[in-house]
PDB file of C-alpha atoms in Angstrom:
ATOM      1  CA  VAL A 217     -16.968  -4.586 -10.026  1.00  0.00           C
ATOM      2  CA  LEU A 218     -16.972  -1.600  -8.544  1.00  0.00           C
ATOM      3  CA  MET A 219     -14.586   1.130  -7.671  1.00  0.00           C
ATOM      4  CA  LEU A 220     -14.430   4.219  -5.776  1.00  0.00           C
ATOM      5  CA  ARG A 221     -12.175   7.325  -6.711  1.00  0.00           C
ATOM      6  CA  VAL A 222     -11.817  10.523  -4.896  1.00  0.00           C
ATOM      7  CA  VAL A 223     -12.391  13.380  -6.716  1.00  0.00           C
ATOM      8  CA  GLU A 224     -12.882  17.689  -6.620  1.00  0.00           C
ATOM      9  CA  LEU A 225     -16.465  16.902  -7.071  1.00  0.00           C
ATOM     10  CA  GLU A 226     -19.525  19.644  -5.910  1.00  0.00           C
ATOM     11  CA  ASP A 227     -21.958  16.449  -4.485  1.00  0.00           C
ATOM     12  CA  ASP A 228     -22.470  12.834  -4.897  1.00  0.00           C
ATOM     13  CA  ASP A 229     -24.839  10.791  -6.491  1.00  0.00           C
ATOM     14  CA  ASP A 230     -27.843   8.804  -4.190  1.00  0.00           C
ATOM     15  CA  GLY A 231     -24.631   8.162  -1.637  1.00  0.00           C
ATOM     16  CA  VAL A 232     -23.007   5.117  -4.450  1.00  0.00           C
ATOM     17  CA  GLY A 233     -20.566   8.274  -6.224  1.00  0.00           C
ATOM     18  CA  VAL A 234     -21.119   9.836  -9.509  1.00  0.00           C
ATOM     19  CA  ALA A 235     -20.058   7.350 -12.469  1.00  0.00           C
ATOM     20  CA  ALA A 236     -17.052   8.397 -14.037  1.00  0.00           C
ATOM     21  CA  THR A 237     -16.565   9.965 -17.636  1.00  0.00           C
ATOM     22  CA  ALA A 238     -13.627  10.361 -19.607  1.00  0.00           C
ATOM     23  CA  GLU A 239     -13.365  13.737 -18.604  1.00  0.00           C
ATOM     24  CA  LEU A 240     -13.096  13.025 -14.848  1.00  0.00           C
ATOM     25  CA  ALA A 241     -11.015   9.974 -14.691  1.00  0.00           C
ATOM     26  CA  PRO A 242      -8.547  10.114 -17.883  1.00  0.00           C
ATOM     27  CA  LEU A 243      -7.515   6.705 -19.298  1.00  0.00           C
ATOM     28  CA  SER A 244      -3.902   6.542 -17.689  1.00  0.00           C
ATOM     29  CA  GLY A 245      -3.174   4.526 -14.772  1.00  0.00           C
ATOM     30  CA  ASN A 246      -4.799   2.442 -12.593  1.00  0.00           C
ATOM     31  CA  VAL A 247      -8.275   4.170 -14.204  1.00  0.00           C
ATOM     32  CA  LEU A 248      -7.085   2.425 -17.898  1.00  0.00           C
ATOM     33  CA  ILE A 249      -6.632  -0.559 -16.403  1.00  0.00           C
ATOM     34  CA  ASP A 250      -9.949  -0.614 -14.308  1.00  0.00           C
ATOM     35  CA  ARG A 251     -11.463   0.300 -17.674  1.00  0.00           C
ATOM     36  CA  MET A 252     -10.183  -2.897 -19.124  1.00  0.00           C
ATOM     37  CA  VAL A 253     -11.584  -5.170 -16.568  1.00  0.00           C
ATOM     38  CA  GLY A 254     -14.822  -3.381 -17.324  1.00  0.00           C
ATOM     39  CA  ALA A 255     -14.650  -1.968 -13.241  1.00  0.00           C
ATOM     40  CA  ASP A 256     -17.579   0.172 -12.585  1.00  0.00           C
ATOM     41  CA  ILE A 257     -16.114   2.954 -11.367  1.00  0.00           C
ATOM     42  CA  ARG A 258     -17.301   5.515  -9.214  1.00  0.00           C
ATOM     43  CA  LEU A 259     -16.618   8.940  -7.936  1.00  0.00           C
ATOM     44  CA  ILE A 260     -16.708   9.990  -4.432  1.00  0.00           C
ATOM     45  CA  THR A 261     -16.256  13.655  -3.020  1.00  0.00           C
ATOM     46  CA  ARG A 262     -13.593  13.388   0.137  1.00  0.00           C
ATOM     47  CA  ALA A 263     -16.116  14.304   2.563  1.00  0.00           C
ATOM     48  CA  SER A 264     -18.006  10.405   1.709  1.00  0.00           C
ATOM     49  CA  TYR A 265     -14.622   9.862   1.664  1.00  0.00           C
ATOM     50  CA  ALA A 266     -13.798  10.233   5.286  1.00  0.00           C
ATOM     51  CA  ASN A 267     -17.421   6.919   5.251  1.00  0.00           C
ATOM     52  CA  ARG A 268     -16.211   5.327   2.878  1.00  0.00           C
ATOM     53  CA  SER A 269     -17.628   2.225   4.847  1.00  0.00           C
ATOM     54  CA  ASP A 270     -21.284   3.753   4.957  1.00  0.00           C
ATOM     55  CA  VAL A 271     -20.021   4.194   0.720  1.00  0.00           C
ATOM     56  CA  MET A 272     -20.185   1.322   0.034  1.00  0.00           C
ATOM     57  CA  GLN A 273     -21.968  -0.700   1.805  1.00  0.00           C
ATOM     58  CA  ARG A 274     -24.689   1.289  -0.268  1.00  0.00           C
ATOM     59  CA  ALA A 275     -23.349   0.512  -3.094  1.00  0.00           C
ATOM     60  CA  ALA A 276     -23.310  -3.302  -2.193  1.00  0.00           C
ATOM     61  CA  LEU A 277     -26.798  -2.880  -1.404  1.00  0.00           C
ATOM     62  CA  ARG A 278     -27.956  -1.468  -4.012  1.00  0.00           C
ATOM     63  CA  LEU A 279     -25.954  -4.892  -6.099  1.00  0.00           C
ATOM     64  CA  GLU A 280     -27.947  -7.106  -3.799  1.00  0.00           C
ATOM     65  CA  GLN A 281     -31.362  -5.841  -4.706  1.00  0.00           C
ATOM     66  CA  ALA A 282     -30.203  -5.890  -7.741  1.00  0.00           C
ATOM     67  CA  GLY A 283     -29.650 -10.045  -7.296  1.00  0.00           C
ATOM     68  CA  ARG A 284     -25.932  -9.948  -6.764  1.00  0.00           C
ATOM     69  CA  ARG A 285     -23.522 -11.748  -4.334  1.00  0.00           C
ATOM     70  CA  PRO A 286     -21.083  -8.343  -3.384  1.00  0.00           C
ATOM     71  CA  TYR A 287     -17.947  -8.181  -1.453  1.00  0.00           C
ATOM     72  CA  ILE A 288     -16.621  -5.728   0.181  1.00  0.00           C
ATOM     73  CA  ILE A 289     -13.099  -5.488  -0.204  1.00  0.00           C
ATOM     74  CA  PRO A 290     -11.695  -2.517   2.457  1.00  0.00           C
ATOM     75  CA  GLU A 291      -8.949  -0.262   1.483  1.00  0.00           C
ATOM     76  CA  GLY A 292      -5.814  -2.195   0.248  1.00  0.00           C
ATOM     77  CA  GLY A 293      -7.434  -5.584   0.991  1.00  0.00           C
ATOM     78  CA  SER A 294      -6.339  -4.061   4.281  1.00  0.00           C
ATOM     79  CA  ASN A 295      -8.357  -6.274   7.143  1.00  0.00           C
ATOM     80  CA  GLY A 296      -7.536  -9.414   8.964  1.00  0.00           C
ATOM     81  CA  LEU A 297      -8.279 -12.319   5.950  1.00  0.00           C
ATOM     82  CA  GLY A 298      -6.017  -9.948   3.572  1.00  0.00           C
ATOM     83  CA  ALA A 299      -3.268  -9.596   5.590  1.00  0.00           C
ATOM     84  CA  PHE A 300      -2.659 -13.672   4.775  1.00  0.00           C
ATOM     85  CA  GLY A 301      -1.452 -12.446   1.966  1.00  0.00           C
ATOM     86  CA  TYR A 302       1.438 -11.012   3.275  1.00  0.00           C
ATOM     87  CA  ILE A 303       1.849 -14.077   6.347  1.00  0.00           C
ATOM     88  CA  ASP A 304       2.023 -16.654   3.435  1.00  0.00           C
ATOM     89  CA  ALA A 305       4.313 -14.587   0.745  1.00  0.00           C
ATOM     90  CA  MET A 306       6.800 -14.680   4.502  1.00  0.00           C
ATOM     91  CA  ASP A 307       6.601 -18.607   3.925  1.00  0.00           C
ATOM     92  CA  GLU A 308       8.290 -17.891   0.648  1.00  0.00           C
ATOM     93  CA  ILE A 309      10.571 -16.081   1.266  1.00  0.00           C
ATOM     94  CA  LYS A 310      11.823 -18.777   4.207  1.00  0.00           C
ATOM     95  CA  ARG A 311      11.743 -20.897   1.360  1.00  0.00           C
ATOM     96  CA  GLN A 312      13.817 -19.052  -0.863  1.00  0.00           C
ATOM     97  CA  LEU A 313      15.522 -18.588   2.477  1.00  0.00           C
ATOM     98  CA  ASP A 314      16.850 -22.333   2.917  1.00  0.00           C
ATOM     99  CA  ALA A 315      17.319 -23.028  -0.621  1.00  0.00           C
ATOM    100  CA  THR A 316      19.913 -21.092  -0.695  1.00  0.00           C
ATOM    101  CA  ASP A 317      21.057 -21.684   2.832  1.00  0.00           C
ATOM    102  CA  ALA A 318      20.737 -17.957   3.653  1.00  0.00           C
ATOM    103  CA  ALA A 319      20.289 -16.467   7.296  1.00  0.00           C
ATOM    104  CA  PRO A 320      17.126 -14.462   7.799  1.00  0.00           C
ATOM    105  CA  PHE A 321      17.065 -10.786   8.108  1.00  0.00           C
ATOM    106  CA  ASP A 322      17.608  -8.286  10.401  1.00  0.00           C
ATOM    107  CA  VAL A 323      14.878  -5.863   9.460  1.00  0.00           C
ATOM    108  CA  VAL A 324      11.859  -6.011   6.403  1.00  0.00           C
ATOM    109  CA  VAL A 325      11.203  -2.708   5.156  1.00  0.00           C
ATOM    110  CA  HIS A 326       8.251  -1.823   2.658  1.00  0.00           C
ATOM    111  CA  ALA A 327       5.541   0.827   1.823  1.00  0.00           C
ATOM    112  CA  CYS A 328       2.372   1.284   4.724  1.00  0.00           C
ATOM    113  CA  GLY A 329      -0.548   2.581   3.428  1.00  0.00           C
ATOM    114  CA  SER A 330      -3.535   1.123   4.633  1.00  0.00           C
ATOM    115  CA  GLY A 331      -1.722  -1.584   6.936  1.00  0.00           C
ATOM    116  CA  GLY A 332      -2.214  -4.717   5.821  1.00  0.00           C
ATOM    117  CA  THR A 333       0.466  -5.452   4.447  1.00  0.00           C
ATOM    118  CA  ALA A 334       2.293  -4.015   7.773  1.00  0.00           C
ATOM    119  CA  ALA A 335       0.188  -6.631   9.786  1.00  0.00           C
ATOM    120  CA  GLY A 336       0.835  -9.794   7.145  1.00  0.00           C
ATOM    121  CA  VAL A 337       4.489  -8.945   6.872  1.00  0.00           C
ATOM    122  CA  ALA A 338       4.432  -8.995  11.304  1.00  0.00           C
ATOM    123  CA  LEU A 339       3.200 -12.264  11.378  1.00  0.00           C
ATOM    124  CA  GLY A 340       3.699 -13.654   8.358  1.00  0.00           C
ATOM    125  CA  ALA A 341       8.076 -13.097   9.713  1.00  0.00           C
ATOM    126  CA  ALA A 342       7.561 -14.380  12.995  1.00  0.00           C
ATOM    127  CA  ARG A 343       6.194 -17.762  12.239  1.00  0.00           C
ATOM    128  CA  ALA A 344       8.665 -18.452   9.059  1.00  0.00           C
ATOM    129  CA  GLY A 345      11.311 -17.375  11.352  1.00  0.00           C
ATOM    130  CA  VAL A 346      12.098 -14.562   8.515  1.00  0.00           C
ATOM    131  CA  ALA A 347      13.413 -11.533  10.205  1.00  0.00           C
ATOM    132  CA  THR A 348      12.654 -10.215  14.260  1.00  0.00           C
ATOM    133  CA  GLN A 349      11.482  -6.624  12.907  1.00  0.00           C
ATOM    134  CA  LEU A 350       9.058  -4.651  10.753  1.00  0.00           C
ATOM    135  CA  GLN A 351       9.815  -1.283   9.354  1.00  0.00           C
ATOM    136  CA  ALA A 352       6.239   0.314   7.377  1.00  0.00           C
ATOM    137  CA  ILE A 353       7.573   3.003   5.908  1.00  0.00           C
ATOM    138  CA  ALA A 354       4.484   5.604   6.279  1.00  0.00           C
ATOM    139  CA  VAL A 355       2.872   7.099   3.074  1.00  0.00           C
ATOM    140  CA  CYS A 356       0.011   9.016   4.181  1.00  0.00           C
ATOM    141  CA  ASP A 357      -1.050   9.783   7.406  1.00  0.00           C
ATOM    142  CA  ASP A 358       0.802   9.380  11.129  1.00  0.00           C
ATOM    143  CA  GLU A 359       2.391   6.855  12.807  1.00  0.00           C
ATOM    144  CA  SER A 360      -0.295   6.934  15.495  1.00  0.00           C
ATOM    145  CA  TYR A 361      -2.763   6.171  13.328  1.00  0.00           C
ATOM    146  CA  PHE A 362      -0.919   3.632  11.731  1.00  0.00           C
ATOM    147  CA  ARG A 363       0.377   2.073  15.038  1.00  0.00           C
ATOM    148  CA  GLY A 364      -4.120   1.361  15.744  1.00  0.00           C
ATOM    149  CA  VAL A 365      -4.934   0.584  12.789  1.00  0.00           C
ATOM    150  CA  ILE A 366      -2.541  -2.500  12.308  1.00  0.00           C
ATOM    151  CA  GLN A 367      -2.729  -3.827  15.602  1.00  0.00           C
ATOM    152  CA  ARG A 368      -6.601  -4.323  14.713  1.00  0.00           C
ATOM    153  CA  ILE A 369      -5.622  -6.363  12.097  1.00  0.00           C
ATOM    154  CA  ILE A 370      -3.626  -8.475  13.097  1.00  0.00           C
ATOM    155  CA  ASP A 371      -5.783  -9.128  16.055  1.00  0.00           C
ATOM    156  CA  GLU A 372      -8.372  -9.939  12.957  1.00  0.00           C
ATOM    157  CA  ALA A 373      -6.316 -12.439  11.617  1.00  0.00           C
ATOM    158  CA  ARG A 374      -4.978 -13.809  14.702  1.00  0.00           C
ATOM    159  CA  ALA A 375      -8.964 -14.495  15.105  1.00  0.00           C
ATOM    160  CA  LEU A 376      -8.967 -15.810  12.328  1.00  0.00           C
ATOM    161  CA  ASP A 377      -6.257 -18.008  12.546  1.00  0.00           C
ATOM    162  CA  PRO A 378      -5.548 -18.853  16.580  1.00  0.00           C
ATOM    163  CA  SER A 379      -1.899 -20.390  15.484  1.00  0.00           C
ATOM    164  CA  LEU A 380      -0.715 -17.365  14.823  1.00  0.00           C
ATOM    165  CA  PRO A 381       2.142 -16.292  16.677  1.00  0.00           C
ATOM    166  CA  ASP A 382       3.372 -13.445  18.791  1.00  0.00           C
ATOM    167  CA  PRO A 383       4.199 -10.413  15.370  1.00  0.00           C
ATOM    168  CA  ALA A 384       7.722  -9.764  14.931  1.00  0.00           C
ATOM    169  CA  ALA A 385       8.828  -6.126  16.184  1.00  0.00           C
ATOM    170  CA  TRP A 386       7.392  -4.180  14.376  1.00  0.00           C
ATOM    171  CA  ARG A 387       7.335  -0.007  13.938  1.00  0.00           C
ATOM    172  CA  VAL A 388       5.949   2.670  11.143  1.00  0.00           C
ATOM    173  CA  ASP A 389       7.675   5.172  10.505  1.00  0.00           C
ATOM    174  CA  ALA A 390       6.530   8.477   9.169  1.00  0.00           C
ATOM    175  CA  ARG A 391       9.898  10.357   7.857  1.00  0.00           C
ATOM    176  CA  PHE A 392       9.708  10.171   4.546  1.00  0.00           C
ATOM    177  CA  LYS A 393       6.271  10.583   3.633  1.00  0.00           C
ATOM    178  CA  GLY A 394       6.535  13.635   1.803  1.00  0.00           C
ATOM    179  CA  ALA A 395       4.359  16.756   1.730  1.00  0.00           C
ATOM    180  CA  ALA A 396       1.459  14.707   1.042  1.00  0.00           C
ATOM    181  CA  TYR A 397      -0.167  11.386  -0.399  1.00  0.00           C
ATOM    182  CA  ALA A 398       0.366  10.405  -3.647  1.00  0.00           C
ATOM    183  CA  VAL A 399       3.082  14.327  -3.910  1.00  0.00           C
ATOM    184  CA  SER A 400       6.327  13.394  -4.770  1.00  0.00           C
ATOM    185  CA  SER A 401       9.442  15.382  -3.824  1.00  0.00           C
ATOM    186  CA  GLU A 402      12.610  15.732  -5.932  1.00  0.00           C
ATOM    187  CA  PRO A 403      14.700  13.595  -4.010  1.00  0.00           C
ATOM    188  CA  GLN A 404      12.843  10.912  -4.112  1.00  0.00           C
ATOM    189  CA  ARG A 405      12.076  11.137  -7.487  1.00  0.00           C
ATOM    190  CA  ARG A 406      16.236  11.178  -7.659  1.00  0.00           C
ATOM    191  CA  ASP A 407      16.367   8.309  -5.404  1.00  0.00           C
ATOM    192  CA  MET A 408      13.492   6.610  -7.571  1.00  0.00           C
ATOM    193  CA  VAL A 409      16.056   6.896 -11.411  1.00  0.00           C
ATOM    194  CA  ALA A 410      19.391   5.735  -9.615  1.00  0.00           C
ATOM    195  CA  THR A 411      17.701   2.892  -8.056  1.00  0.00           C
ATOM    196  CA  ALA A 412      16.076   2.194 -11.913  1.00  0.00           C
ATOM    197  CA  ARG A 413      19.386   2.463 -13.344  1.00  0.00           C
ATOM    198  CA  LEU A 414      21.503   0.482 -11.013  1.00  0.00           C
ATOM    199  CA  SER A 415      18.882  -2.468  -9.952  1.00  0.00           C
ATOM    200  CA  GLY A 416      16.220  -1.828 -12.865  1.00  0.00           C
ATOM    201  CA  LEU A 417      13.818  -1.427  -9.902  1.00  0.00           C
ATOM    202  CA  LEU A 418      11.012  -0.036 -11.121  1.00  0.00           C
ATOM    203  CA  LEU A 419       9.028   1.613  -8.248  1.00  0.00           C
ATOM    204  CA  ASP A 420       6.099   3.869  -8.473  1.00  0.00           C
ATOM    205  CA  PRO A 421       5.772   7.696  -7.031  1.00  0.00           C
ATOM    206  CA  VAL A 422       2.973   7.200  -4.262  1.00  0.00           C
ATOM    207  CA  TYR A 423       3.781   4.219  -2.192  1.00  0.00           C
ATOM    208  CA  THR A 424       7.116   2.059  -3.035  1.00  0.00           C
ATOM    209  CA  GLY A 425       9.680   5.248  -4.282  1.00  0.00           C
ATOM    210  CA  LYS A 426       8.422   6.642  -1.179  1.00  0.00           C
ATOM    211  CA  ALA A 427       9.460   3.805   0.943  1.00  0.00           C
ATOM    212  CA  MET A 428      12.387   2.681  -1.112  1.00  0.00           C
ATOM    213  CA  HIS A 429      13.747   6.584  -0.510  1.00  0.00           C
ATOM    214  CA  GLY A 430      13.266   5.717   2.935  1.00  0.00           C
ATOM    215  CA  VAL A 431      15.673   2.580   2.512  1.00  0.00           C
ATOM    216  CA  TRP A 432      18.274   5.402   0.852  1.00  0.00           C
ATOM    217  CA  GLU A 433      18.209   7.965   3.377  1.00  0.00           C
ATOM    218  CA  MET A 434      18.372   5.744   5.770  1.00  0.00           C
ATOM    219  CA  SER A 435      21.712   3.947   3.913  1.00  0.00           C
ATOM    220  CA  ARG A 436      23.005   7.647   3.997  1.00  0.00           C
ATOM    221  CA  SER A 437      22.640   8.384   8.149  1.00  0.00           C
ATOM    222  CA  GLY A 438      24.445   4.111   9.217  1.00  0.00           C
ATOM    223  CA  GLU A 439      21.025   3.128  10.193  1.00  0.00           C
ATOM    224  CA  LEU A 440      21.323   0.581   8.279  1.00  0.00           C
ATOM    225  CA  VAL A 441      24.895  -0.378   8.667  1.00  0.00           C
ATOM    226  CA  GLY A 442      25.256  -4.040   9.411  1.00  0.00           C
ATOM    227  CA  LYS A 443      22.258  -5.154   9.268  1.00  0.00           C
ATOM    228  CA  ARG A 444      20.499  -7.285   6.171  1.00  0.00           C
ATOM    229  CA  VAL A 445      17.652  -6.157   5.467  1.00  0.00           C
ATOM    230  CA  LEU A 446      14.451  -6.892   3.218  1.00  0.00           C
ATOM    231  CA  PHE A 447      12.794  -4.249   0.564  1.00  0.00           C
ATOM    232  CA  LEU A 448       9.600  -5.881  -0.171  1.00  0.00           C
ATOM    233  CA  HIS A 449       8.761  -4.022  -3.818  1.00  0.00           C
ATOM    234  CA  THR A 450       4.523  -4.083  -3.160  1.00  0.00           C
ATOM    235  CA  GLY A 451       3.136  -3.118  -7.048  1.00  0.00           C
ATOM    236  CA  GLY A 452       1.719   0.467  -7.986  1.00  0.00           C
ATOM    237  CA  LEU A 453       3.452   0.750 -12.421  1.00  0.00           C
ATOM    238  CA  PRO A 454       0.270   1.600 -13.058  1.00  0.00           C
ATOM    239  CA  GLY A 455       1.109   4.935 -10.576  1.00  0.00           C
ATOM    240  CA  LEU A 456       4.640   5.309 -12.239  1.00  0.00           C
ATOM    241  CA  LEU A 457       3.166   5.302 -16.247  1.00  0.00           C
ATOM    242  CA  ALA A 458       0.532   8.377 -14.856  1.00  0.00           C
ATOM    243  CA  ASP A 459       3.052   9.730 -13.548  1.00  0.00           C
ATOM    244  CA  GLY A 460       5.825  10.264 -15.981  1.00  0.00           C
ATOM    245  CA  ASP A 461       5.529  14.855 -15.841  1.00  0.00           C
ATOM    246  CA  THR A 462       7.056  15.219 -13.468  1.00  0.00           C
ATOM    247  CA  PHE A 463      10.176  12.987 -13.590  1.00  0.00           C
ATOM    248  CA  ALA A 464      11.293  15.944 -16.671  1.00  0.00           C
ATOM    249  CA  ALA A 465      14.587  17.166 -14.199  1.00  0.00           C
ATOM    250  CA  GLU A 466      14.617  13.883 -13.089  1.00  0.00           C
ATOM    251  CA  LEU A 467      15.592  12.726 -16.513  1.00  0.00           C
ATOM    252  CA  ARG A 468      18.131  15.617 -18.423  1.00  0.00           C
TER     253      ARG A 468
END
C-alpha cells in the first residue's frame, strides 16, 4: 500500500513524493496505523496535491514496471464504485428500521470531505426508502465544488448499476466547516466533548466533529424541530487521538 500525505516540502522526489521520515511524519494518528500495516508513505507538496491524480498515476506506473498490479483508490475512496459502500449501508439501515417497526428518517446528516459518502447515501436512501433528504456537512471547500463532485459520483454509480433510482434530495451545508480543513474551533470541540459525555459517541475534529457541531447548531436554532434525524458516524478516531492537546481547555 502506498499512501500520499501533504506536507510543506521544498520539492518533490521524481514526481511520486518524498519517502516519509520520522521527523516529517511522526508516529501518531493515521500515520501510526499506516506504518503498522506496512504502508509506504510518500509526502507531496501542496502544488503536487493539486495534481494528485497525476501523482498517483505515476506511482501506479512505477509499480507496474516493477511487476506489481496497482489499483488507485481516489481521495476518500470517492468514485462510483466506492459509493456502493454507503448504498449498501442504507440497505442495512432499512433492515434495522424494519426489525423495530420504526418509521423512516426525515433527514440523514453526515460529514462531507470528498463527496463519496453523500453520493452513496443519496442513492441508497432513495433505493431503500430510508430518508427523503440528505444533508452533507462540508468540512472543506464550498457548496458549489461539492455539488459538482457529488453529482459526478452519482452519475458514475448509476452507470455501473442502471437499476439505481434517482437520488434522494440532497444538499451541501458549508456553514460549519470552520476556518480551514482539519482546523477545529472551540465551539466544535465543546460539542464533541458534550456528545461524548451524553452518549459515549467519540468523534474526530476533522470530519465527524464538525458534522455533529452542525447538528447541535441546527438543533439550537430550531431547524431540526419535529424531524427524525439519522447522524452517520463515518469514523476518524485516529485523528482525535493525534489532536489531544487542542482539547485542554474543554476538559478542565
